Amino acid sequence: MAWGRRSFVVAGLAGAFVSSSACSRDRAVVVAPKEKARPNLYACEGCEAPQERNPGDLSWSVVLAGPQEPGERMRLSGRVYEPDGVTPKSSVVIYAHHTNAEGLYANGSSETEWSRRHGRLRGWARTNADGDYLFDTIKPAPYPDRTGPAHVHLFIQEPGRPPYYIDDVVFEGEFRVDDAYRARQELRGGSGIIRLGGNAASGWTAVRDIRLETHPA
């Protein structure tokens, strides 16, 4: 399945933003950079989707799910770093999509193949000068067949580079995020396993820092 990554992609709070550098927030660990590029870095289904919007028209902060969308509110944010894991990277497009509160990629549009298959809960952010991004959305649910954990798909489009996917965002301690899942991680962009902050009543906070992949020469 898509959460194991990736032979295919399955088709369906407003408020002050706290800088992703704040040490009080739980976040995925940015691991040391790899010396060589992955041989299959650009091989993925759905990698056309990040290119469906003009980067110059994008903001670092995006509403994926409006206030009328059923589900528990969640803010997914983080900082994007160069492959050294230290230097923030601006102007990186991050494309996100995820299931609704019923675990479905539902109510997609007829705009493109990916707008149909990825459903209505999708969008594009472009990192600011500090490398920050933010998606204001809802917490996704697992697929109805319970074949994998709740997750958010993320794709990266660096300036002048082909797009690629990184590890899905999944939630520590939740359904199927276990030792077996941890062992299967590709660690594309660093680990996607994050610890949620907040709660269902006030809204969840999810922090996923991203270390950009090394590109082929």
Backbone as CSV, one residue per row, in Angstrom:
resi,resn,N_x,N_y,N_z,CA_x,CA_y,CA_z,C_x,C_y,C_z
1,MET,0.829,-1.192,0.000,0.000,0.000,0.000,0.870,1.251,0.000
2,ALA,0.199,2.405,-0.158,0.941,3.651,-0.268,1.720,3.955,1.000
3,TRP,1.200,3.502,2.151,1.900,3.799,3.395,3.189,3.020,3.513
4,GLY,3.358,1.937,2.741,4.607,1.208,2.747,5.581,1.762,1.734
5,ARG,5.055,2.526,0.767,5.744,3.306,-0.274,6.520,2.468,-1.244
6,ARG,6.361,2.602,-2.556,5.261,3.222,-3.234,5.230,2.659,-4.633
7,SER,4.381,1.718,-4.904,4.190,1.283,-6.273,2.982,1.945,-6.881
8,PHE,2.101,2.531,-6.049,0.949,3.254,-6.559,0.407,4.163,-5.474
9,VAL,-0.475,5.091,-5.916,-1.147,5.981,-4.978,-2.626,5.665,-5.052
10,VAL,-3.285,5.372,-3.926,-4.686,4.991,-3.935,-5.557,6.228,-4.100
11,ALA,-6.640,6.154,-5.027,-7.547,7.274,-5.252,-8.673,7.337,-4.199
12,GLY,-9.192,9.695,-3.066,-9.981,10.235,-1.954,-9.680,10.278,-0.648
13,LEU,-7.301,26.334,11.696,-7.197,26.755,12.920,-6.408,28.034,12.777
14,ALA,-7.128,28.265,11.741,-6.450,29.566,11.681,-5.950,29.915,13.061
15,GLY,-4.861,30.712,13.155,-4.271,31.130,14.408,-2.818,31.426,14.213
16,ALA,-2.184,31.937,15.238,-0.779,32.316,15.130,0.056,31.070,14.928
17,PHE,0.990,31.138,13.973,1.880,30.026,13.704,3.130,30.165,14.551
18,VAL,3.490,29.072,15.219,4.695,29.066,16.021,5.831,28.568,15.165
19,SER,6.941,29.283,15.120,8.081,28.913,14.277,8.488,27.485,14.533
20,SER,8.811,26.746,13.445,9.177,25.345,13.582,10.514,25.167,14.269
21,SER,11.199,26.252,14.583,12.438,26.141,15.328,12.200,26.068,16.826
22,ALA,10.938,26.253,17.250,10.635,26.249,18.678,10.970,24.896,19.274
23,CYS,11.807,24.880,20.303,12.310,23.621,20.825,11.266,22.870,21.620
24,SER,10.141,23.492,21.944,9.137,22.846,22.767,8.278,21.885,21.971
25,ARG,8.386,21.872,20.645,7.502,21.065,19.838,8.155,19.744,19.501
26,ASP,7.347,18.654,19.530,7.839,17.363,19.085,7.981,17.392,17.574
27,ARG,9.033,16.742,17.075,9.277,16.782,15.640,10.048,15.552,15.217
28,ALA,9.893,15.199,13.935,10.656,14.089,13.394,12.133,14.471,13.354
29,VAL,12.977,13.509,13.616,14.406,13.759,13.651,14.950,13.909,12.236
30,VAL,15.762,14.931,12.018,16.448,15.106,10.743,17.746,14.322,10.826
31,VAL,17.841,13.241,10.062,18.999,12.355,10.172,20.129,12.834,9.289
32,ALA,21.303,12.233,9.466,22.484,12.640,8.705,22.275,12.385,7.218
33,PRO,22.826,13.232,6.367,22.630,13.071,4.929,23.316,11.833,4.384
34,LYS,22.733,11.298,3.319,23.338,10.161,2.633,24.395,10.656,1.661
35,GLU,25.410,9.819,1.417,26.493,10.219,0.540,26.094,10.127,-0.921
36,LYS,25.192,9.186,-1.254,24.824,8.962,-2.644,23.324,9.155,-2.834
37,ALA,22.958,9.529,-4.056,21.536,9.665,-4.381,20.900,8.288,-4.511
38,ARG,19.625,8.207,-4.191,18.887,6.966,-4.394,18.759,6.703,-5.894
39,PRO,18.959,5.484,-6.343,18.843,5.211,-7.778,17.425,5.401,-8.310
40,ASN,16.427,5.292,-7.428,15.028,5.410,-7.833,14.377,6.685,-7.303
41,LEU,15.161,7.714,-7.074,14.645,8.914,-6.411,13.427,9.489,-7.111
42,TYR,13.444,9.545,-8.437,12.372,10.214,-9.174,11.285,9.252,-9.665
43,ALA,11.366,7.990,-9.272,10.415,6.991,-9.753,9.222,6.914,-8.813
44,CYS,8.114,7.504,-9.198,6.913,7.377,-8.389,5.693,7.769,-9.201
45,GLU,4.584,7.142,-8.847,3.320,7.494,-9.457,2.740,8.691,-8.710
46,GLY,2.296,9.679,-9.451,1.719,10.866,-8.839,2.682,12.019,-8.720
47,CYS,3.917,11.840,-9.178,4.895,12.916,-9.061,4.615,14.079,-10.020
48,GLU,3.610,13.925,-10.884,3.210,15.059,-11.710,2.429,16.101,-10.905
49,ALA,1.796,15.653,-9.826,0.904,16.532,-9.064,1.596,17.773,-8.496
50,PRO,2.821,17.689,-7.978,3.443,18.918,-7.456,3.614,20.006,-8.508
51,GLN,3.621,19.632,-9.786,3.858,20.590,-10.854,2.582,21.200,-11.412
52,GLU,1.445,20.913,-10.791,0.166,21.417,-11.286,-0.118,22.869,-10.897
53,ARG,0.742,23.466,-10.122,0.577,24.863,-9.755,1.869,25.626,-10.009
54,ASN,1.729,26.927,-10.311,2.878,27.800,-10.512,3.501,28.116,-9.145
55,PRO,4.772,27.754,-8.914,5.370,28.021,-7.605,5.280,29.477,-7.173
56,GLY,5.340,30.400,-8.132,5.288,31.816,-7.793,3.960,32.251,-7.208
57,ASP,2.914,31.431,-7.378,1.593,31.764,-6.854,1.327,31.149,-5.483
58,LEU,2.285,30.417,-4.941,2.049,29.647,-3.725,2.536,30.375,-2.476
59,SER,1.893,30.052,-1.352,2.261,30.598,-0.043,2.869,29.485,0.806
60,TRP,3.571,29.866,1.856,4.135,28.866,2.774,3.055,28.261,3.669
61,SER,1.904,28.940,3.813,0.821,28.503,4.685,-0.440,28.286,3.857
62,VAL,-1.023,27.098,3.960,-2.123,26.700,3.073,-3.239,26.037,3.873
63,VAL,-4.486,26.353,3.545,-5.640,25.665,4.110,-6.015,24.514,3.186
64,LEU,-5.831,23.275,3.663,-6.254,22.096,2.904,-7.723,21.769,3.168
65,ALA,-8.127,21.906,4.409,-9.492,21.572,4.804,-10.116,22.781,5.483
66,GLY,-11.192,23.276,4.913,-11.877,24.423,5.484,-12.582,24.075,6.779
67,PRO,-13.148,25.076,7.452,-13.775,24.855,8.764,-15.002,23.951,8.716
68,GLN,-15.589,23.790,7.533,-16.772,22.935,7.425,-16.423,21.471,7.165
69,GLU,-15.146,21.157,6.955,-14.735,19.777,6.681,-14.889,18.932,7.948
70,PRO,-15.638,17.822,7.889,-15.773,16.966,9.070,-14.413,16.397,9.494
71,GLY,-14.237,16.264,10.804,-13.014,15.676,11.318,-12.356,16.530,12.375
72,GLU,-11.323,15.973,12.977,-10.565,16.667,14.015,-9.537,17.574,13.357
73,ARG,-9.471,18.835,13.775,-8.548,19.787,13.166,-7.098,19.393,13.441
74,MET,-6.240,19.649,12.454,-4.814,19.350,12.586,-4.013,20.361,11.784
75,ARG,-2.895,20.797,12.349,-1.966,21.671,11.638,-0.655,20.913,11.453
76,LEU,-0.315,20.664,10.203,0.928,19.985,9.861,1.933,21.038,9.408
77,SER,3.050,21.126,10.101,4.032,22.151,9.799,5.428,21.575,9.944
78,GLY,6.409,22.369,9.568,7.788,21.944,9.720,8.726,22.873,8.993
79,ARG,9.960,22.453,8.918,11.000,23.210,8.233,11.735,22.287,7.275
80,VAL,12.036,22.792,6.093,12.755,22.026,5.078,14.221,22.440,5.103
81,TYR,15.100,21.416,5.098,16.537,21.647,5.161,17.230,21.099,3.911
82,GLU,18.361,21.674,3.606,19.250,21.122,2.585,19.661,19.702,3.004
83,PRO,20.282,18.936,2.084,20.716,17.580,2.456,21.662,17.519,3.651
84,ASP,22.274,18.650,4.026,23.139,18.635,5.206,22.343,18.553,6.499
85,GLY,21.018,18.708,6.422,20.180,18.625,7.610,20.278,19.820,8.527
86,VAL,20.950,20.882,8.085,21.195,22.048,8.928,20.701,23.347,8.288
87,THR,20.918,23.497,6.997,20.643,24.747,6.301,19.196,24.797,5.822
88,PRO,18.378,25.738,6.295,16.994,25.838,5.810,16.960,26.133,4.314
89,LYS,15.933,25.608,3.641,15.810,25.761,2.181,14.497,26.449,1.847
90,SER,14.597,27.576,1.184,13.408,28.313,0.757,12.969,27.863,-0.628
91,SER,11.752,28.265,-0.997,11.195,28.085,-2.347,11.053,26.634,-2.765
92,VAL,10.882,25.738,-1.807,10.605,24.329,-2.101,9.099,24.121,-2.071
93,VAL,8.548,23.549,-3.130,7.118,23.240,-3.179,6.881,21.898,-2.481
94,ILE,5.922,21.888,-1.569,5.497,20.656,-0.898,4.042,20.416,-1.272
95,TYR,3.789,19.282,-1.897,2.432,18.893,-2.258,1.967,17.837,-1.257
96,ALA,0.810,18.066,-0.656,0.262,17.153,0.341,-1.133,16.710,-0.069
97,HIS,-1.449,15.450,0.214,-2.837,14.994,0.086,-3.068,13.861,1.072
98,HIS,-4.318,13.730,1.501,-4.632,12.691,2.487,-6.114,12.371,2.463
99,THR,-6.473,11.322,3.168,-7.869,10.885,3.240,-8.692,11.824,4.118
100,ASN,-10.006,11.670,3.993,-10.909,12.434,4.844,-11.141,11.689,6.161
101,ALA,-12.113,12.136,6.941,-12.375,11.546,8.251,-12.954,10.140,8.154
102,GLU,-13.315,9.709,6.940,-13.804,8.347,6.732,-12.744,7.456,6.093
103,GLY,-11.561,7.990,5.885,-10.485,7.199,5.307,-10.527,7.111,3.796
104,LEU,-11.204,8.065,3.141,-11.388,8.023,1.691,-10.752,9.233,1.015
105,TYR,-10.262,9.031,-0.206,-9.839,10.137,-1.069,-11.072,10.545,-1.878
106,ALA,-11.909,11.343,-1.279,-13.252,11.562,-1.803,-13.393,12.919,-2.473
107,ASN,-14.406,12.998,-3.369,-14.856,14.266,-3.956,-13.756,15.006,-4.699
108,GLY,-12.952,14.264,-5.431,-11.962,14.893,-6.285,-12.619,15.619,-7.442
109,SER,-11.849,16.469,-8.093,-12.371,17.245,-9.215,-11.935,16.628,-10.539
110,SER,-12.428,17.185,-11.625,-12.103,16.686,-12.962,-10.915,17.426,-13.576
111,GLU,-10.221,18.221,-12.782,-9.123,19.038,-13.303,-8.021,18.190,-13.931
112,THR,-7.549,17.187,-13.207,-6.471,16.312,-13.676,-6.713,14.914,-13.140
113,GLU,-5.879,13.976,-13.580,-5.949,12.617,-13.033,-5.735,12.643,-11.522
114,TRP,-4.792,13.478,-11.073,-4.452,13.463,-9.650,-5.475,14.213,-8.811
115,SER,-6.142,15.184,-9.381,-7.231,15.829,-8.639,-8.381,14.858,-8.431
116,ARG,-8.570,13.927,-9.368,-9.610,12.903,-9.207,-9.182,11.853,-8.184
117,ARG,-7.959,11.374,-8.305,-7.511,10.253,-7.480,-7.145,10.664,-6.058
118,HIS,-6.653,11.864,-5.888,-6.212,12.306,-4.564,-7.322,12.937,-3.741
119,GLY,-8.468,13.207,-4.338,-9.586,13.755,-3.593,-9.448,15.243,-3.326
120,ARG,-10.366,15.760,-2.536,-10.416,17.208,-2.336,-9.390,17.713,-1.327
121,LEU,-8.881,16.829,-0.476,-7.954,17.265,0.577,-6.526,17.179,0.053
122,ARG,-6.188,18.160,-0.773,-4.843,18.229,-1.335,-4.479,19.693,-1.519
123,GLY,-3.166,19.983,-1.559,-2.750,21.360,-1.744,-1.244,21.485,-1.823
124,TRP,-0.802,22.710,-2.122,0.598,23.022,-2.384,1.054,24.164,-1.473
125,ALA,2.209,24.014,-0.870,2.843,25.087,-0.126,4.236,25.315,-0.712
126,ARG,4.752,26.519,-0.551,6.130,26.806,-0.940,6.847,27.398,0.266
127,THR,7.965,26.802,0.649,8.651,27.215,1.865,9.073,28.678,1.813
128,ASN,9.014,29.322,2.973,9.398,30.738,3.067,10.916,30.873,3.219
129,ALA,11.372,32.058,3.533,12.816,32.313,3.617,13.489,31.485,4.698
130,ASP,12.720,31.068,5.708,13.271,30.244,6.787,13.075,28.753,6.541
131,GLY,12.515,28.390,5.376,12.276,26.983,5.071,11.010,26.417,5.674
132,ASP,10.138,27.275,6.216,8.944,26.813,6.907,7.784,26.549,5.949
133,TYR,6.910,25.610,6.354,5.655,25.351,5.646,4.581,25.015,6.668
134,LEU,3.314,25.150,6.255,2.190,24.865,7.144,0.972,24.471,6.324
135,PHE,0.361,23.328,6.687,-0.921,22.911,6.123,-1.957,22.882,7.243
136,ASP,-3.022,23.650,7.084,-4.132,23.698,8.026,-5.191,22.738,7.501
137,THR,-5.473,21.656,8.223,-6.286,20.594,7.651,-7.010,19.824,8.756
138,ILE,-7.381,18.584,8.492,-7.942,17.686,9.489,-7.027,16.471,9.623
139,LYS,-7.208,15.748,10.683,-6.449,14.511,10.885,-7.050,13.423,9.994
140,PRO,-6.238,12.821,9.127,-6.788,11.779,8.254,-7.117,10.516,9.036
141,ALA,-7.987,9.710,8.449,-8.329,8.412,9.027,-7.683,7.306,8.207
142,PRO,-7.460,6.136,8.799,-6.954,5.004,8.019,-7.953,4.585,6.953
143,TYR,-7.466,3.872,5.932,-8.362,3.330,4.910,-9.419,2.448,5.568
144,PRO,-10.623,2.397,5.004,-11.680,1.567,5.603,-11.308,0.094,5.741
145,ASP,-10.440,-0.422,4.854,-10.055,-1.833,4.962,-8.981,-2.070,6.019
146,ARG,-8.536,-0.980,6.663,-7.584,-1.057,7.779,-6.281,-1.735,7.376
147,THR,-5.824,-1.481,6.167,-4.589,-2.079,5.683,-3.349,-1.276,6.062
148,GLY,-3.527,-0.102,6.604,-2.374,0.706,6.985,-2.782,1.830,7.907
149,PRO,-1.807,2.548,8.438,-2.112,3.631,9.371,-2.646,4.872,8.671
150,ALA,-3.246,5.751,9.443,-3.583,7.083,8.932,-2.295,7.766,8.504
151,HIS,-2.349,8.497,7.396,-1.116,9.077,6.872,-1.404,10.278,5.983
152,VAL,-0.383,11.104,5.802,-0.413,12.219,4.861,0.697,11.988,3.851
153,HIS,0.340,11.976,2.565,1.332,11.838,1.500,2.008,13.189,1.253
154,LEU,3.321,13.189,1.089,4.063,14.405,0.790,4.978,14.184,-0.417
155,PHE,4.968,15.153,-1.311,5.858,15.167,-2.474,6.642,16.474,-2.452
156,ILE,7.852,16.428,-2.980,8.759,17.571,-2.973,9.084,18.001,-4.396
157,GLN,9.071,19.307,-4.633,9.508,19.884,-5.909,10.520,20.985,-5.592
158,GLU,11.790,20.667,-5.750,12.838,21.669,-5.547,13.027,22.477,-6.828
159,PRO,13.426,23.729,-6.726,13.652,24.531,-7.934,14.661,23.870,-8.868
160,GLY,14.252,23.698,-10.130,15.143,23.149,-11.133,15.370,21.659,-11.044
161,ARG,14.592,20.942,-10.218,14.769,19.498,-10.044,13.463,18.758,-10.319
162,PRO,13.532,17.488,-10.725,12.309,16.685,-10.837,11.699,16.464,-9.454
163,PRO,10.389,16.306,-9.380,9.744,16.047,-8.086,9.989,14.620,-7.606
164,TYR,9.815,14.417,-6.318,9.934,13.079,-5.728,9.087,13.021,-4.461
165,TYR,8.791,11.790,-4.021,8.018,11.654,-2.788,8.963,11.464,-1.608
166,ILE,8.468,11.753,-0.423,9.177,11.459,0.808,8.280,10.596,1.684
167,ASP,8.832,10.104,2.793,8.051,9.229,3.663,6.765,9.912,4.112
168,ASP,5.684,9.151,4.117,4.405,9.653,4.607,4.523,10.128,6.052
169,VAL,3.722,11.106,6.395,3.536,11.459,7.803,2.584,10.442,8.427
170,VAL,3.027,9.788,9.488,2.169,8.894,10.278,2.340,9.274,11.744
171,PHE,1.494,8.725,12.597,1.377,9.220,13.961,1.823,8.176,14.984
172,GLU,2.858,8.532,15.725,3.451,7.651,16.738,2.386,7.110,17.676
173,GLY,2.423,5.778,17.898,1.528,5.142,18.859,0.147,4.831,18.340
174,GLU,-0.140,5.186,17.081,-1.470,4.909,16.530,-1.487,3.612,15.720
175,PHE,-2.652,3.271,15.212,-2.895,2.022,14.505,-1.814,1.726,13.462
176,ARG,-1.153,0.589,13.616,-0.156,0.050,12.691,1.141,0.851,12.603
177,VAL,1.314,1.835,13.439,2.625,2.502,13.497,3.403,1.785,14.600
178,ASP,4.020,0.682,14.217,4.648,-0.229,15.158,6.097,-0.494,14.753
179,ASP,6.730,-1.452,15.394,8.119,-1.757,15.080,8.283,-2.219,13.639
180,ALA,7.307,-2.976,13.140,7.388,-3.445,11.753,7.318,-2.275,10.779
181,TYR,6.449,-1.333,11.053,6.370,-0.147,10.199,7.673,0.642,10.264
182,ARG,8.191,0.820,11.469,9.429,1.570,11.639,10.566,0.925,10.854
183,ALA,10.613,-0.384,10.837,11.679,-1.093,10.120,11.546,-0.951,8.609
184,ARG,10.331,-0.719,8.117,10.114,-0.592,6.673,10.370,0.817,6.146
185,GLN,10.597,1.771,7.012,10.768,3.143,6.542,11.900,3.246,5.521
186,GLU,11.661,4.038,4.486,12.720,4.357,3.544,13.562,5.539,4.025
187,LEU,13.013,6.322,4.943,13.670,7.526,5.462,13.947,8.526,4.354
188,ARG,13.055,8.598,3.405,13.120,9.645,2.386,12.711,10.957,3.037
189,GLY,13.591,11.923,3.014,13.308,13.187,3.676,13.389,13.109,5.181
190,GLY,13.958,12.021,5.712,13.950,11.774,7.150,12.738,10.942,7.536
191,SER,12.623,10.620,8.793,11.507,9.807,9.259,10.201,10.590,9.201
192,GLY,9.132,9.902,8.776,7.816,10.521,8.760,6.994,10.221,9.998
193,ILE,7.536,9.451,10.924,6.803,9.129,12.148,6.906,10.310,13.108
194,ILE,5.775,10.890,13.431,5.769,12.073,14.298,4.845,11.844,15.495
195,ARG,5.073,12.614,16.555,4.237,12.558,17.748,3.293,13.748,17.730
196,LEU,2.021,13.467,17.779,1.034,14.536,17.763,1.032,15.305,19.083
197,GLY,0.859,16.622,18.984,0.597,17.440,20.143,-0.860,17.873,20.146
198,GLY,-1.297,18.468,21.235,-2.683,18.922,21.315,-3.638,17.792,21.625
199,ASN,-4.889,17.981,21.199,-5.910,16.964,21.432,-7.044,17.146,20.429
200,ALA,-7.977,16.188,20.440,-9.065,16.215,19.469,-9.962,17.429,19.638
201,ALA,-10.122,17.905,20.865,-11.030,19.024,21.112,-10.450,20.349,20.643
202,SER,-9.192,20.596,20.957,-8.580,21.888,20.629,-7.851,21.880,19.301
203,GLY,-7.599,20.700,18.752,-6.861,20.578,17.501,-5.492,19.959,17.727
204,TRP,-5.047,19.173,16.722,-3.764,18.491,16.799,-2.670,19.325,16.131
205,THR,-1.453,19.176,16.620,-0.294,19.764,15.952,0.657,18.645,15.564
206,ALA,1.087,18.666,14.316,1.997,17.660,13.780,3.179,18.389,13.164
207,VAL,4.394,18.063,13.598,5.593,18.729,13.095,6.447,17.711,12.360
208,ARG,6.641,17.938,11.070,7.426,17.034,10.233,8.504,17.851,9.522
209,ASP,9.707,17.890,10.099,10.818,18.517,9.409,11.280,17.616,8.270
210,ILE,11.825,18.219,7.233,12.185,17.486,6.010,13.629,17.778,5.656
211,ARG,14.406,16.729,5.470,15.754,16.867,4.927,15.704,16.483,3.452
212,LEU,16.040,17.404,2.578,15.978,17.144,1.145,16.924,16.019,0.763
213,GLU,16.509,15.277,-0.241,17.309,14.153,-0.711,18.502,14.622,-1.542
214,THR,19.538,13.796,-1.548,20.675,14.027,-2.440,20.258,13.655,-3.852
215,HIS,20.592,14.504,-4.815,20.198,14.280,-6.203,21.312,13.608,-6.994
216,PRO,20.929,12.855,-8.036,21.964,12.297,-8.909,22.801,13.405,-9.539
217,ALA,24.039,13.095,-9.809,24.933,14.089,-10.417,24.476,14.432,-11.825
